[in-house]
Amino acid sequence: MNVYIVRHGQTDSNLAGVYNYLNEDINENGIEQAKNLSEKIKDLDYELIYCSPLKRAMHTANIINIHNKTMLFDERLQERNPGNLSGKELTSIDRNKYWNYFSEEKFADEESVKELFSRVYQFLDELKQKEYKSVLIVAHSGVSKAFYGYFNGVPSDGNLLKCGLKNGELAKYELN
């Protein structure tokens, strides 16, 4: 099965460089990114869209769903919960440690990388049981890092910081 994953368009929190777990919508630039993405994917042959239930992903999915495919929402596709880091600058902590799979360091009451990966891996394992030929996933940077780990393995040093998608980016994987 072909699995295409898209990261939602830009939000004001992305622009400001802060952690965010609020149910924030995409901004004007994010809308433009989604419109550009819809052009890039218009010829992709996918059967349906799985989407995070957060506004920024749903709005992006609605813009790129030019073929009016069925959309299914799954909470396991939500962004990593930063806990009380939400609203703080990304540079306020060591992001290499925050996104290190093997790190045991806690910066707040955030969801760990392993917890995030566990729920995304569970989603992918269930998806593997479906009879689809091709699906499109609309989610978040952290979820795209989990996809990277699932399909490519976790890097030997555990550092996943640079393994995620940028706003409005697309990646393709083969799920067997």
PDB file of C-alpha atoms in Angstrom, residues 44-108:
ATOM      1  CA  LEU A  44      -1.995  11.131  -6.895  1.00  0.00           C
ATOM      2  CA  ASP A  45      -4.297   8.138  -6.893  1.00  0.00           C
ATOM      3  CA  TYR A  46      -5.365   7.573  -3.278  1.00  0.00           C
ATOM      4  CA  GLU A  47      -8.555   6.027  -1.984  1.00  0.00           C
ATOM      5  CA  LEU A  48      -9.194   8.080   1.134  1.00  0.00           C
ATOM      6  CA  ILE A  49      -7.704  10.520   3.600  1.00  0.00           C
ATOM      7  CA  TYR A  50      -6.840   9.812   7.225  1.00  0.00           C
ATOM      8  CA  CYS A  51      -6.514  13.022   9.186  1.00  0.00           C
ATOM      9  CA  SER A  52      -5.610  14.297  12.624  1.00  0.00           C
ATOM     10  CA  PRO A  53      -8.710  15.805  14.270  1.00  0.00           C
ATOM     11  CA  LEU A  54      -6.881  19.080  15.038  1.00  0.00           C
ATOM     12  CA  LYS A  55      -8.092  22.179  13.115  1.00  0.00           C
ATOM     13  CA  ARG A  56      -4.790  22.827  11.360  1.00  0.00           C
ATOM     14  CA  ALA A  57      -4.755  19.339   9.853  1.00  0.00           C
ATOM     15  CA  MET A  58      -8.481  19.298   9.051  1.00  0.00           C
ATOM     16  CA  HIS A  59      -8.313  22.697   7.307  1.00  0.00           C
ATOM     17  CA  THR A  60      -5.294  21.551   5.285  1.00  0.00           C
ATOM     18  CA  ALA A  61      -7.091  18.295   4.394  1.00  0.00           C
ATOM     19  CA  ASN A  62     -10.197  20.173   3.253  1.00  0.00           C
ATOM     20  CA  ILE A  63      -8.115  22.377   0.952  1.00  0.00           C
ATOM     21  CA  ILE A  64      -6.142  19.521  -0.615  1.00  0.00           C
ATOM     22  CA  ASN A  65      -9.146  17.182  -0.937  1.00  0.00           C
ATOM     23  CA  ILE A  66      -9.936  18.369  -4.458  1.00  0.00           C
ATOM     24  CA  HIS A  67     -11.293  14.937  -5.436  1.00  0.00           C
ATOM     25  CA  ASN A  68     -13.723  14.871  -2.485  1.00  0.00           C
ATOM     26  CA  LYS A  69     -12.371  11.640  -1.034  1.00  0.00           C
ATOM     27  CA  THR A  70     -13.736  10.245   2.207  1.00  0.00           C
ATOM     28  CA  MET A  71     -11.929  11.621   5.271  1.00  0.00           C
ATOM     29  CA  LEU A  72     -11.488   9.566   8.427  1.00  0.00           C
ATOM     30  CA  PHE A  73     -10.240  11.232  11.606  1.00  0.00           C
ATOM     31  CA  ASP A  74      -7.955   9.410  14.028  1.00  0.00           C
ATOM     32  CA  GLU A  75      -6.740  10.834  17.344  1.00  0.00           C
ATOM     33  CA  ARG A  76      -3.529   8.809  17.094  1.00  0.00           C
ATOM     34  CA  LEU A  77      -2.487  11.209  14.315  1.00  0.00           C
ATOM     35  CA  GLN A  78      -2.471  14.236  16.639  1.00  0.00           C
ATOM     36  CA  GLU A  79       0.747  16.110  17.321  1.00  0.00           C
ATOM     37  CA  ARG A  80       2.964  15.170  20.242  1.00  0.00           C
ATOM     38  CA  ASN A  81       1.590  16.758  23.386  1.00  0.00           C
ATOM     39  CA  PRO A  82       4.211  19.199  24.734  1.00  0.00           C
ATOM     40  CA  GLY A  83       2.381  19.525  28.057  1.00  0.00           C
ATOM     41  CA  ASN A  84       3.152  22.758  29.842  1.00  0.00           C
ATOM     42  CA  LEU A  85       5.833  23.591  27.253  1.00  0.00           C
ATOM     43  CA  SER A  86       2.901  24.739  25.089  1.00  0.00           C
ATOM     44  CA  GLY A  87       3.371  28.434  24.321  1.00  0.00           C
ATOM     45  CA  LYS A  88       7.094  28.409  25.164  1.00  0.00           C
ATOM     46  CA  GLU A  89       9.761  29.125  22.571  1.00  0.00           C
ATOM     47  CA  LEU A  90      11.222  26.106  20.794  1.00  0.00           C
ATOM     48  CA  THR A  91      14.679  27.305  21.833  1.00  0.00           C
ATOM     49  CA  SER A  92      13.759  27.248  25.544  1.00  0.00           C
ATOM     50  CA  ILE A  93      14.941  23.620  25.808  1.00  0.00           C
ATOM     51  CA  ASP A  94      17.436  21.355  24.070  1.00  0.00           C
ATOM     52  CA  ARG A  95      15.398  20.238  21.041  1.00  0.00           C
ATOM     53  CA  ASN A  96      17.933  17.532  20.167  1.00  0.00           C
ATOM     54  CA  LYS A  97      17.162  15.896  23.513  1.00  0.00           C
ATOM     55  CA  TYR A  98      13.420  16.633  23.222  1.00  0.00           C
ATOM     56  CA  TRP A  99      13.359  14.747  19.899  1.00  0.00           C
ATOM     57  CA  ASN A 100      15.784  12.001  20.887  1.00  0.00           C
ATOM     58  CA  TYR A 101      14.104   8.605  20.935  1.00  0.00           C
ATOM     59  CA  PHE A 102      16.497   7.262  23.568  1.00  0.00           C
ATOM     60  CA  SER A 103      16.457  10.272  25.891  1.00  0.00           C
ATOM     61  CA  GLU A 104      14.870   9.774  29.303  1.00  0.00           C
ATOM     62  CA  GLU A 105      15.012  13.492  30.084  1.00  0.00           C
ATOM     63  CA  LYS A 106      11.686  15.181  30.828  1.00  0.00           C
ATOM     64  CA  PHE A 107      11.366  18.916  30.258  1.00  0.00           C
ATOM     65  CA  ALA A 108       7.819  19.249  31.550  1.00  0.00           C
TER      66      ALA A 108
END
